[in-house]
JSON list of C-alpha atoms and ligand atoms in Angstrom, two decimals:
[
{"chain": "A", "resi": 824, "resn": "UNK", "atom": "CA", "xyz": [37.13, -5.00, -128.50]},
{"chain": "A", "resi": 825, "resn": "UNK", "atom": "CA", "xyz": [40.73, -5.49, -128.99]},
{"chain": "A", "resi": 826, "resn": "UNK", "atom": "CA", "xyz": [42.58, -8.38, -127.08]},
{"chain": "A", "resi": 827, "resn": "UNK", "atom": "CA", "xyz": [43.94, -6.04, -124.67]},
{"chain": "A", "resi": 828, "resn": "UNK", "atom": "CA", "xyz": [40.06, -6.00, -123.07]},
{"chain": "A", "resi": 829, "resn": "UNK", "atom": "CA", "xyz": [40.18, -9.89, -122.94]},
{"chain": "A", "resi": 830, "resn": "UNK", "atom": "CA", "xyz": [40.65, -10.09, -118.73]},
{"chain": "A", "resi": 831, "resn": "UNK", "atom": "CA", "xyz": [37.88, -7.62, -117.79]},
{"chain": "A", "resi": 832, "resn": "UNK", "atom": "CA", "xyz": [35.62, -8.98, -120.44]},
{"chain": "A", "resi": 833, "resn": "UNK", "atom": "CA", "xyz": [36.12, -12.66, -119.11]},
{"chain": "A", "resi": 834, "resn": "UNK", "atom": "CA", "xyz": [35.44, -12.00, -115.96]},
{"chain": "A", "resi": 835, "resn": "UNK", "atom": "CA", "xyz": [32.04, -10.03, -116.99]},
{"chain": "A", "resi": 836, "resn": "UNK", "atom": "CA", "xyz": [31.20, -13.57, -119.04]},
{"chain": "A", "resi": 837, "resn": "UNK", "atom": "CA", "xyz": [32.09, -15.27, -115.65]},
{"chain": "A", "resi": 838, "resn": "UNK", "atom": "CA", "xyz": [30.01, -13.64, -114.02]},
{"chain": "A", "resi": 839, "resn": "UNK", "atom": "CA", "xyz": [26.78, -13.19, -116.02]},
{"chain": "A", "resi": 840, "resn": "UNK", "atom": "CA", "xyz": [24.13, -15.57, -115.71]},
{"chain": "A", "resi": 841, "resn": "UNK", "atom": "CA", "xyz": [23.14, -17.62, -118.12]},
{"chain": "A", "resi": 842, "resn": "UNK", "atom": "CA", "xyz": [26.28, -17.51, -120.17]},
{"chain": "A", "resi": 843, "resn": "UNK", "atom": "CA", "xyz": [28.36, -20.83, -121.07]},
{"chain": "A", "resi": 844, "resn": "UNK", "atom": "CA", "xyz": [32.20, -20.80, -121.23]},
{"chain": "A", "resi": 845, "resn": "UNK", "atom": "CA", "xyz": [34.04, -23.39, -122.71]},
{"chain": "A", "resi": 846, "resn": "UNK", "atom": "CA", "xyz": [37.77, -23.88, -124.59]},
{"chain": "A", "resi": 847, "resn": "UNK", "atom": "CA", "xyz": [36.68, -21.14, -127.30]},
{"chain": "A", "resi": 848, "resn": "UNK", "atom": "CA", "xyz": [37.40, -18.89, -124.64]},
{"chain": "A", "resi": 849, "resn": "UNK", "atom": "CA", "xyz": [40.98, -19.01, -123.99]},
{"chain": "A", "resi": 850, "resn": "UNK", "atom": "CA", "xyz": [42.92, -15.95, -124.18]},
{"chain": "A", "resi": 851, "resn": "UNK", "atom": "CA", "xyz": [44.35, -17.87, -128.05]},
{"chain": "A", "resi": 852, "resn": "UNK", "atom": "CA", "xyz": [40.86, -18.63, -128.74]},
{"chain": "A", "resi": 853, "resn": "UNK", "atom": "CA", "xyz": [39.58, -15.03, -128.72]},
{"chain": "A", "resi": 854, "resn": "UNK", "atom": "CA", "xyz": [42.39, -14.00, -130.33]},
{"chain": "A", "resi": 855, "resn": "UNK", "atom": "CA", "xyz": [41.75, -15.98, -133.45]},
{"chain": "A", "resi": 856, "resn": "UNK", "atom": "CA", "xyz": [37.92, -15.10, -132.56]},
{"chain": "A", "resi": 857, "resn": "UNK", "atom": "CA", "xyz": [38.34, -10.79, -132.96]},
{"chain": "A", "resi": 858, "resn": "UNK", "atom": "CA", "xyz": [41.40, -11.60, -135.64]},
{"chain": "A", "resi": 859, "resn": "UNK", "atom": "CA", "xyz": [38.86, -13.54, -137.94]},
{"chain": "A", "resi": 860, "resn": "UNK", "atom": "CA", "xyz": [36.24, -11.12, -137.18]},
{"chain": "A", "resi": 861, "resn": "UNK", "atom": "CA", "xyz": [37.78, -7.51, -136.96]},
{"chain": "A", "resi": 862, "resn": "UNK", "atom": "CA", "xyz": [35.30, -4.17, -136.27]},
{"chain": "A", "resi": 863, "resn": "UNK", "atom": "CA", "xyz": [32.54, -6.76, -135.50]},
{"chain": "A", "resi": 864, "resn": "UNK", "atom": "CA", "xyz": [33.00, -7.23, -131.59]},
{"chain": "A", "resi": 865, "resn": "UNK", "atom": "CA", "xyz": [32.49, -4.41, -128.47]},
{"chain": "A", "resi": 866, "resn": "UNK", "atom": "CA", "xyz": [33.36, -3.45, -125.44]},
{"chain": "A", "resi": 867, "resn": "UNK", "atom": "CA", "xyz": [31.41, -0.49, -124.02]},
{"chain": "A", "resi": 868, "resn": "UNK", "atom": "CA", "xyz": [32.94, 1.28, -121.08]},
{"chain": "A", "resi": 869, "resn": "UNK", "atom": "CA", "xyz": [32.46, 4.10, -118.26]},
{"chain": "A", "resi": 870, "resn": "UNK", "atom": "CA", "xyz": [34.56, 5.55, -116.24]},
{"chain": "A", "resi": 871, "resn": "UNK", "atom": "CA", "xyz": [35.06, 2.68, -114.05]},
{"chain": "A", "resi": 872, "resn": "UNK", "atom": "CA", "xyz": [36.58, 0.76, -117.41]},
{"chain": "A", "resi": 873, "resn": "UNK", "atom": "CA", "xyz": [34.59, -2.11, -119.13]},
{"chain": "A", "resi": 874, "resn": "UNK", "atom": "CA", "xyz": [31.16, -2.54, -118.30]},
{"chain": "A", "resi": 875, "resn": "UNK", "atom": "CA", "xyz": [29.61, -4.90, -121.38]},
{"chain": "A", "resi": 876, "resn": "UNK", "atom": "CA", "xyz": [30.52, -6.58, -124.05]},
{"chain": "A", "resi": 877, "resn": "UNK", "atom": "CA", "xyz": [29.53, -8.74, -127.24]},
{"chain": "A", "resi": 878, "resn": "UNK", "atom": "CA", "xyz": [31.13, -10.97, -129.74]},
{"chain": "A", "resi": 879, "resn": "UNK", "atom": "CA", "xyz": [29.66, -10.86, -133.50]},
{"chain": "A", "resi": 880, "resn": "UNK", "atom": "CA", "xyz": [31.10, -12.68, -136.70]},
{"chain": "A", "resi": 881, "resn": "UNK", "atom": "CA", "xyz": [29.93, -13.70, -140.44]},
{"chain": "A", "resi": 882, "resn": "UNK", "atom": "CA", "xyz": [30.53, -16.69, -142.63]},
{"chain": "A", "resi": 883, "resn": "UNK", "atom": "CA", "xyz": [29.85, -14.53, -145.74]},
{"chain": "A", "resi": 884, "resn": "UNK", "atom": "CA", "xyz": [25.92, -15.43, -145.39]},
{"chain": "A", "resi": 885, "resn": "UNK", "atom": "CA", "xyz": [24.92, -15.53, -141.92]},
{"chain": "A", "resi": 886, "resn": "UNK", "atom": "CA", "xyz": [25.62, -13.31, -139.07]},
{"chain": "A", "resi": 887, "resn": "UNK", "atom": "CA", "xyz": [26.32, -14.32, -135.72]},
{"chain": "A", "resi": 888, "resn": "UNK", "atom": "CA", "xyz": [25.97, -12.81, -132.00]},
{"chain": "A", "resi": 889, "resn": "UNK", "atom": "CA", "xyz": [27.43, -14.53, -128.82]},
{"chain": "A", "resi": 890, "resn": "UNK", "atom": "CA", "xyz": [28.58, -13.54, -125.59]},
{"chain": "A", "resi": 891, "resn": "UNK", "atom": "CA", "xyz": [26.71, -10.14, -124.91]},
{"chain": "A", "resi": 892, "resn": "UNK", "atom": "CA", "xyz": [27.10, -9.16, -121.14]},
{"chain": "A", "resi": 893, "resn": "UNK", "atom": "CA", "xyz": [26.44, -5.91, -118.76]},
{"chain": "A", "resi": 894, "resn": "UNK", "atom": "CA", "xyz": [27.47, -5.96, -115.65]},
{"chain": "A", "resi": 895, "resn": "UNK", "atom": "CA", "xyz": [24.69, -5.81, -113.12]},
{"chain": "A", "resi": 896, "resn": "UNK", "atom": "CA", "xyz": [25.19, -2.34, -112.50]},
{"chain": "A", "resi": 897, "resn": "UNK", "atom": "CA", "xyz": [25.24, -1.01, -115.58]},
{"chain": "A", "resi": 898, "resn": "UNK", "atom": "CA", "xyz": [22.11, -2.95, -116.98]},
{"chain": "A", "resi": 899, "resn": "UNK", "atom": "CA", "xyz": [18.81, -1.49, -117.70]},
{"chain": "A", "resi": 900, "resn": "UNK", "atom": "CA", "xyz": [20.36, 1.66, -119.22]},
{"chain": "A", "resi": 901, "resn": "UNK", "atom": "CA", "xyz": [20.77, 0.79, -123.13]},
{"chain": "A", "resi": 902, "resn": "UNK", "atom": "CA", "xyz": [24.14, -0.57, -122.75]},
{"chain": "A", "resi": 903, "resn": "UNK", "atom": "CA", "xyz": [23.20, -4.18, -124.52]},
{"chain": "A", "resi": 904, "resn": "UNK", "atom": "CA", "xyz": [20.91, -2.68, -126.86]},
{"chain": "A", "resi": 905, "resn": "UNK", "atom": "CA", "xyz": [23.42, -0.58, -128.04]},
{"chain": "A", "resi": 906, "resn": "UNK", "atom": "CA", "xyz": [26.26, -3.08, -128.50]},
{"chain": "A", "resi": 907, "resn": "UNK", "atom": "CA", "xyz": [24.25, -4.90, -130.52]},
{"chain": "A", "resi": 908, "resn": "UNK", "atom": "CA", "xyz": [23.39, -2.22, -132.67]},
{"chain": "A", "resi": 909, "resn": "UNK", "atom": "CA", "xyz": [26.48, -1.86, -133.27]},
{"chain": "A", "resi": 910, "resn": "UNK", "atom": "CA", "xyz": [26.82, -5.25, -134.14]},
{"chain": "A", "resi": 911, "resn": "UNK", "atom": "CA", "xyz": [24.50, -5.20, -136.41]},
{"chain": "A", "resi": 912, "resn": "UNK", "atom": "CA", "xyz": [25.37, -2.22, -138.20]},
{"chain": "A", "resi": 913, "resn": "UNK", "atom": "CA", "xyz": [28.52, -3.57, -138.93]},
{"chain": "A", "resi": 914, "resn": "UNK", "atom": "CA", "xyz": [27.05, -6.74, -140.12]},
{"chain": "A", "resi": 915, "resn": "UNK", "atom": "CA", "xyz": [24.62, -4.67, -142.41]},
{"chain": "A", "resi": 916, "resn": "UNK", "atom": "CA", "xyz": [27.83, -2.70, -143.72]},
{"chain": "A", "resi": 917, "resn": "UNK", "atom": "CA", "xyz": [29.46, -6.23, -144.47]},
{"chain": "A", "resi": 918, "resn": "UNK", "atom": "CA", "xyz": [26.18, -7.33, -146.68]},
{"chain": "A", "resi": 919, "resn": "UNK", "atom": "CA", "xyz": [24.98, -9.66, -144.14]},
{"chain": "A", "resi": 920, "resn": "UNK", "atom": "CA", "xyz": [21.36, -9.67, -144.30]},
{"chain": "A", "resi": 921, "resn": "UNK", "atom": "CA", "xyz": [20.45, -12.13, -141.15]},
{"chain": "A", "resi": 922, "resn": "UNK", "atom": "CA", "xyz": [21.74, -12.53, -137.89]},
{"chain": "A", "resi": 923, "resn": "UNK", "atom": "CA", "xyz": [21.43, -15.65, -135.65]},
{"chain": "A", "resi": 924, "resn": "UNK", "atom": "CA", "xyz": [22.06, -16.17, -132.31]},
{"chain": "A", "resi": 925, "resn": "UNK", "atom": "CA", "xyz": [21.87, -19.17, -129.22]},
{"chain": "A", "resi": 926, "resn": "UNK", "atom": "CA", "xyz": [19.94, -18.50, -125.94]},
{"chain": "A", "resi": 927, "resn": "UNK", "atom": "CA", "xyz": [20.94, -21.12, -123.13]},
{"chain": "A", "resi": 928, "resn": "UNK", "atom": "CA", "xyz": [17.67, -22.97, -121.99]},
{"chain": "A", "resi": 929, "resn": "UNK", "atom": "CA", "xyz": [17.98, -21.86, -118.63]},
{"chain": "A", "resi": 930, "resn": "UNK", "atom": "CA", "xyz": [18.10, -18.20, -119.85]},
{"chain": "A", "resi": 931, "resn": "UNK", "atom": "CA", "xyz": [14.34, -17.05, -120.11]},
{"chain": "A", "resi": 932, "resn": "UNK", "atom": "CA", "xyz": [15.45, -13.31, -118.84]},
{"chain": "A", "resi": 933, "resn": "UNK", "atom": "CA", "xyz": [17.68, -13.55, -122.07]},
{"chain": "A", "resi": 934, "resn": "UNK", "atom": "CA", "xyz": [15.58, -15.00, -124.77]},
{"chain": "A", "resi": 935, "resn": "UNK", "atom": "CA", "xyz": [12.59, -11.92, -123.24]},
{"chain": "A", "resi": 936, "resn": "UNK", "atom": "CA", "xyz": [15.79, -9.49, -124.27]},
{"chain": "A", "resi": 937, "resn": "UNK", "atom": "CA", "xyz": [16.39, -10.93, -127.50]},
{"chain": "A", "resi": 938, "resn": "UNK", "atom": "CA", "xyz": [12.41, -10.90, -128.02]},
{"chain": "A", "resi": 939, "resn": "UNK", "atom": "CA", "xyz": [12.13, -7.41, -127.13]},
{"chain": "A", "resi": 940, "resn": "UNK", "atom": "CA", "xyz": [15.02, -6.22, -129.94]},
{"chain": "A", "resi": 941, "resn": "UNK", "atom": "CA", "xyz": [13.32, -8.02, -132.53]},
{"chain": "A", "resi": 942, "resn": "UNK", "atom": "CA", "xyz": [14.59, -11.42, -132.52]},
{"chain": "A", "resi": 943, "resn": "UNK", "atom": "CA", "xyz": [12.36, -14.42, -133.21]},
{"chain": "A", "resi": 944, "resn": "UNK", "atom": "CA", "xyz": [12.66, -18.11, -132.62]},
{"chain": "A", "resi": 945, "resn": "UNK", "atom": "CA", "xyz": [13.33, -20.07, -135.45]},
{"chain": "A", "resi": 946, "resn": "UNK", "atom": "CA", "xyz": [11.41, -23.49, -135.96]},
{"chain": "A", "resi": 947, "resn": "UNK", "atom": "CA", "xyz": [14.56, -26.02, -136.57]},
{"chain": "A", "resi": 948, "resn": "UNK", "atom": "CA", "xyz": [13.81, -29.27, -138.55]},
{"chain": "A", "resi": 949, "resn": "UNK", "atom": "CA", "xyz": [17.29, -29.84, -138.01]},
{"chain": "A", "resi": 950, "resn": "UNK", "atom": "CA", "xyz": [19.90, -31.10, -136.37]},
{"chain": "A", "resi": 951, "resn": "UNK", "atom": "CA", "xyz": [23.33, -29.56, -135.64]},
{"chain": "A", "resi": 952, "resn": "UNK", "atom": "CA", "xyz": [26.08, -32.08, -136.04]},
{"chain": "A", "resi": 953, "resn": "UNK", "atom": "CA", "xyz": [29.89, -31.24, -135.64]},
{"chain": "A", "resi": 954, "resn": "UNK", "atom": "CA", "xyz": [33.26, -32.91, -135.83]},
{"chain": "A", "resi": 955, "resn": "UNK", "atom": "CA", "xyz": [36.41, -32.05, -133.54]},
{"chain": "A", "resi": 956, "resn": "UNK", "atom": "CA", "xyz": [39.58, -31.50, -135.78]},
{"chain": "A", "resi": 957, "resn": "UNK", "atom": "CA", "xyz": [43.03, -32.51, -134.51]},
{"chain": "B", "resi": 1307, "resn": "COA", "atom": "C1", "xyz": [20.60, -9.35, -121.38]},
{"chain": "B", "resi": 1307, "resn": "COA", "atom": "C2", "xyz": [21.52, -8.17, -121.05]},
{"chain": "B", "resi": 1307, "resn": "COA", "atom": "C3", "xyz": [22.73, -8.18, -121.96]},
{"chain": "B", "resi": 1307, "resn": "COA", "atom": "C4", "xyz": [20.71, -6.86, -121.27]},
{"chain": "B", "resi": 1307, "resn": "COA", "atom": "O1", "xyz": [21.59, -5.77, -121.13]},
{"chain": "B", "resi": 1307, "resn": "COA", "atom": "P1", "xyz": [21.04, -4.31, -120.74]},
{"chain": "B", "resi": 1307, "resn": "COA", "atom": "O2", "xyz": [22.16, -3.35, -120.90]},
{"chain": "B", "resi": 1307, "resn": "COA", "atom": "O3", "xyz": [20.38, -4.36, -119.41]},
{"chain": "B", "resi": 1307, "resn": "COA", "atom": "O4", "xyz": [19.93, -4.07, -121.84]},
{"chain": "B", "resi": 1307, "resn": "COA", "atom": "P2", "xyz": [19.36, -2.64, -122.30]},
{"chain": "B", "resi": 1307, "resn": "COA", "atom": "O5", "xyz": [19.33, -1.70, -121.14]},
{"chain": "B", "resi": 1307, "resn": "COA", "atom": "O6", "xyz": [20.08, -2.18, -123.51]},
{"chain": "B", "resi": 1307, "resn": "COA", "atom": "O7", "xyz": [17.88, -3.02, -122.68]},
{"chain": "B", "resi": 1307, "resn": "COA", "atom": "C5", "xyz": [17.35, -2.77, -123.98]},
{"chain": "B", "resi": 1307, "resn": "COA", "atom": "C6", "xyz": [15.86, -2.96, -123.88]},
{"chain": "B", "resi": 1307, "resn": "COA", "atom": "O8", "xyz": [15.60, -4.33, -123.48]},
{"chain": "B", "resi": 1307, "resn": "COA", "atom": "C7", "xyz": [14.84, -4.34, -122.27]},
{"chain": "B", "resi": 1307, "resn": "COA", "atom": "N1", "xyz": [15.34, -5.45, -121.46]},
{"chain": "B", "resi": 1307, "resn": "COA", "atom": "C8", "xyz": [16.51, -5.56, -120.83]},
{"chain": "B", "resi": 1307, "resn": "COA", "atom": "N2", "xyz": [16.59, -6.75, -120.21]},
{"chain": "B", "resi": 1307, "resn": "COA", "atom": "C9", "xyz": [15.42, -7.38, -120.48]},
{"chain": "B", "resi": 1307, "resn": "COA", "atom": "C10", "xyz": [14.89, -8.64, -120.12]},
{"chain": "B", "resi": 1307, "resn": "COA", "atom": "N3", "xyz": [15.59, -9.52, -119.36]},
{"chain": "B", "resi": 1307, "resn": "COA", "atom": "N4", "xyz": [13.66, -8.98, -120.55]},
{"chain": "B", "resi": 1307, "resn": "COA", "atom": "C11", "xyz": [12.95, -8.12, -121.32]},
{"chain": "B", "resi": 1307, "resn": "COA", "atom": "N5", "xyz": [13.40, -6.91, -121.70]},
{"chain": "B", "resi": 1307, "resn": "COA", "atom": "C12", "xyz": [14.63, -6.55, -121.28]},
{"chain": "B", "resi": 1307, "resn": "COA", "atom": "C13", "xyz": [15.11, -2.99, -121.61]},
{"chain": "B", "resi": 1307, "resn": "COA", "atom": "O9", "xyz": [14.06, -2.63, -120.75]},
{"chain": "B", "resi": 1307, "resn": "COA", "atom": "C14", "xyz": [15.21, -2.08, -122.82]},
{"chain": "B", "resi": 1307, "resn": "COA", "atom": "O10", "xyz": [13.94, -1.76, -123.29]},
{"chain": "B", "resi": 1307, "resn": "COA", "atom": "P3", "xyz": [13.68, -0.35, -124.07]},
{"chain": "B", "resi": 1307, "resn": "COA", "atom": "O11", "xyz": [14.91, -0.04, -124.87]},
{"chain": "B", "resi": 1307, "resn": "COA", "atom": "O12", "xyz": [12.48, -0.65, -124.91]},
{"chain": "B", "resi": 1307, "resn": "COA", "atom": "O13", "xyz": [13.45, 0.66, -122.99]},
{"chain": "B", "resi": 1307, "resn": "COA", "atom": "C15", "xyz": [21.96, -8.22, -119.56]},
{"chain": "B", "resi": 1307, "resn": "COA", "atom": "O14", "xyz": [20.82, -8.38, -118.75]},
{"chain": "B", "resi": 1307, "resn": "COA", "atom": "C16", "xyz": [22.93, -9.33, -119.25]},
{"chain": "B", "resi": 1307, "resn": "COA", "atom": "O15", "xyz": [24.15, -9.15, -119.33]},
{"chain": "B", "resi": 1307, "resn": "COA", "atom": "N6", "xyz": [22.42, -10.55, -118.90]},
{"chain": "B", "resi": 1307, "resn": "COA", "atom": "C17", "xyz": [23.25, -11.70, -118.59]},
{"chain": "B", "resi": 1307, "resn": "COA", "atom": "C18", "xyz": [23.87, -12.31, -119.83]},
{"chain": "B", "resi": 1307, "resn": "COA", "atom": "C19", "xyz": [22.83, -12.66, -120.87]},
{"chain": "B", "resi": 1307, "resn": "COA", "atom": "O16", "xyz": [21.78, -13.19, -120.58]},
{"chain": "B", "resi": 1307, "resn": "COA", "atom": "N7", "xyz": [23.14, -12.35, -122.15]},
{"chain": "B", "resi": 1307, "resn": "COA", "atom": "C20", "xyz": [22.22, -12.50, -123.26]},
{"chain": "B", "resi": 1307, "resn": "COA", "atom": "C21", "xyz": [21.95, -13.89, -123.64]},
{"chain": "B", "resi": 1307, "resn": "COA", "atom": "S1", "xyz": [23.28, -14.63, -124.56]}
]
């Protein structure tokens, strides 16, 4: 994914159930996003142009997968799968060894997606705190 994709791929995160968009999602946001995290994020396209997408980054121990989307269409045919073994593969070729992700509660279709790659719920016995910087 290069920034060029960023209209088509918004509007397939607009669109896709489940997914939350916030301020991270500006146009400035995913450039900083795919600039911090270069050969880690996908678009995968057909002749009608983009059709799905996925964001992936590292902190130098964990991996991390957000915003994968197929177009209604298109789904059911490998397309997710495959972007995120890509993602993966790239994290693997980076020396990441574990890759998280967050499921929205109101997404059951996608935590049975994330189930049937492999993923597994954590247990947390913690909390997630953050701080907004100026
Ligand atoms: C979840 C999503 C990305 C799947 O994309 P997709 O291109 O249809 O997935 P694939 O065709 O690559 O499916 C890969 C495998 O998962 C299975 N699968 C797909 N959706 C599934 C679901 N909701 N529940 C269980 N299994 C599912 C497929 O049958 C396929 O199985 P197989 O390879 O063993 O035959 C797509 O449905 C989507 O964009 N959903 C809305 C956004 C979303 O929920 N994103 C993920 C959460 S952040």
């Amino acid at each position: 994914m290069v920034l060029a994709d960023y209209d088509p791929v918004y509007r397939i995160w607009a669109e896709a159930e489940g997914m939350c968009l916030g301020e991270d999602d500006s146009r400035g946001r995913i450039r900083l996003y795919l600039g911090r995290n270069p050969g880690l994020c996908f678009v995968a396209t057909s002749g009608k142009g983009i059709v799905g997408t996925v964001l992936c980054g590292h902190d130098g121990r964990r991996g991390i997968l957000r915003h994968l989307a197929v177009v209604p269409g298109f789904r059911k045919q490998g397309v997710g799968r495959a972007l995120t073994a890509r993602c993966l593969a790239a994290l693997s070729r980076s020396g990441i060894r574990r890759c998280n992700l967050y499921v929205e509660d109101n997404n059951p279709a996608g935590m049975r997606f994330w189930e049937h790659l492999g993923f597994r719920q954590i247990k947390d016995d913690y909390r997630t705190f953050q701080i907004r910087l100026p």
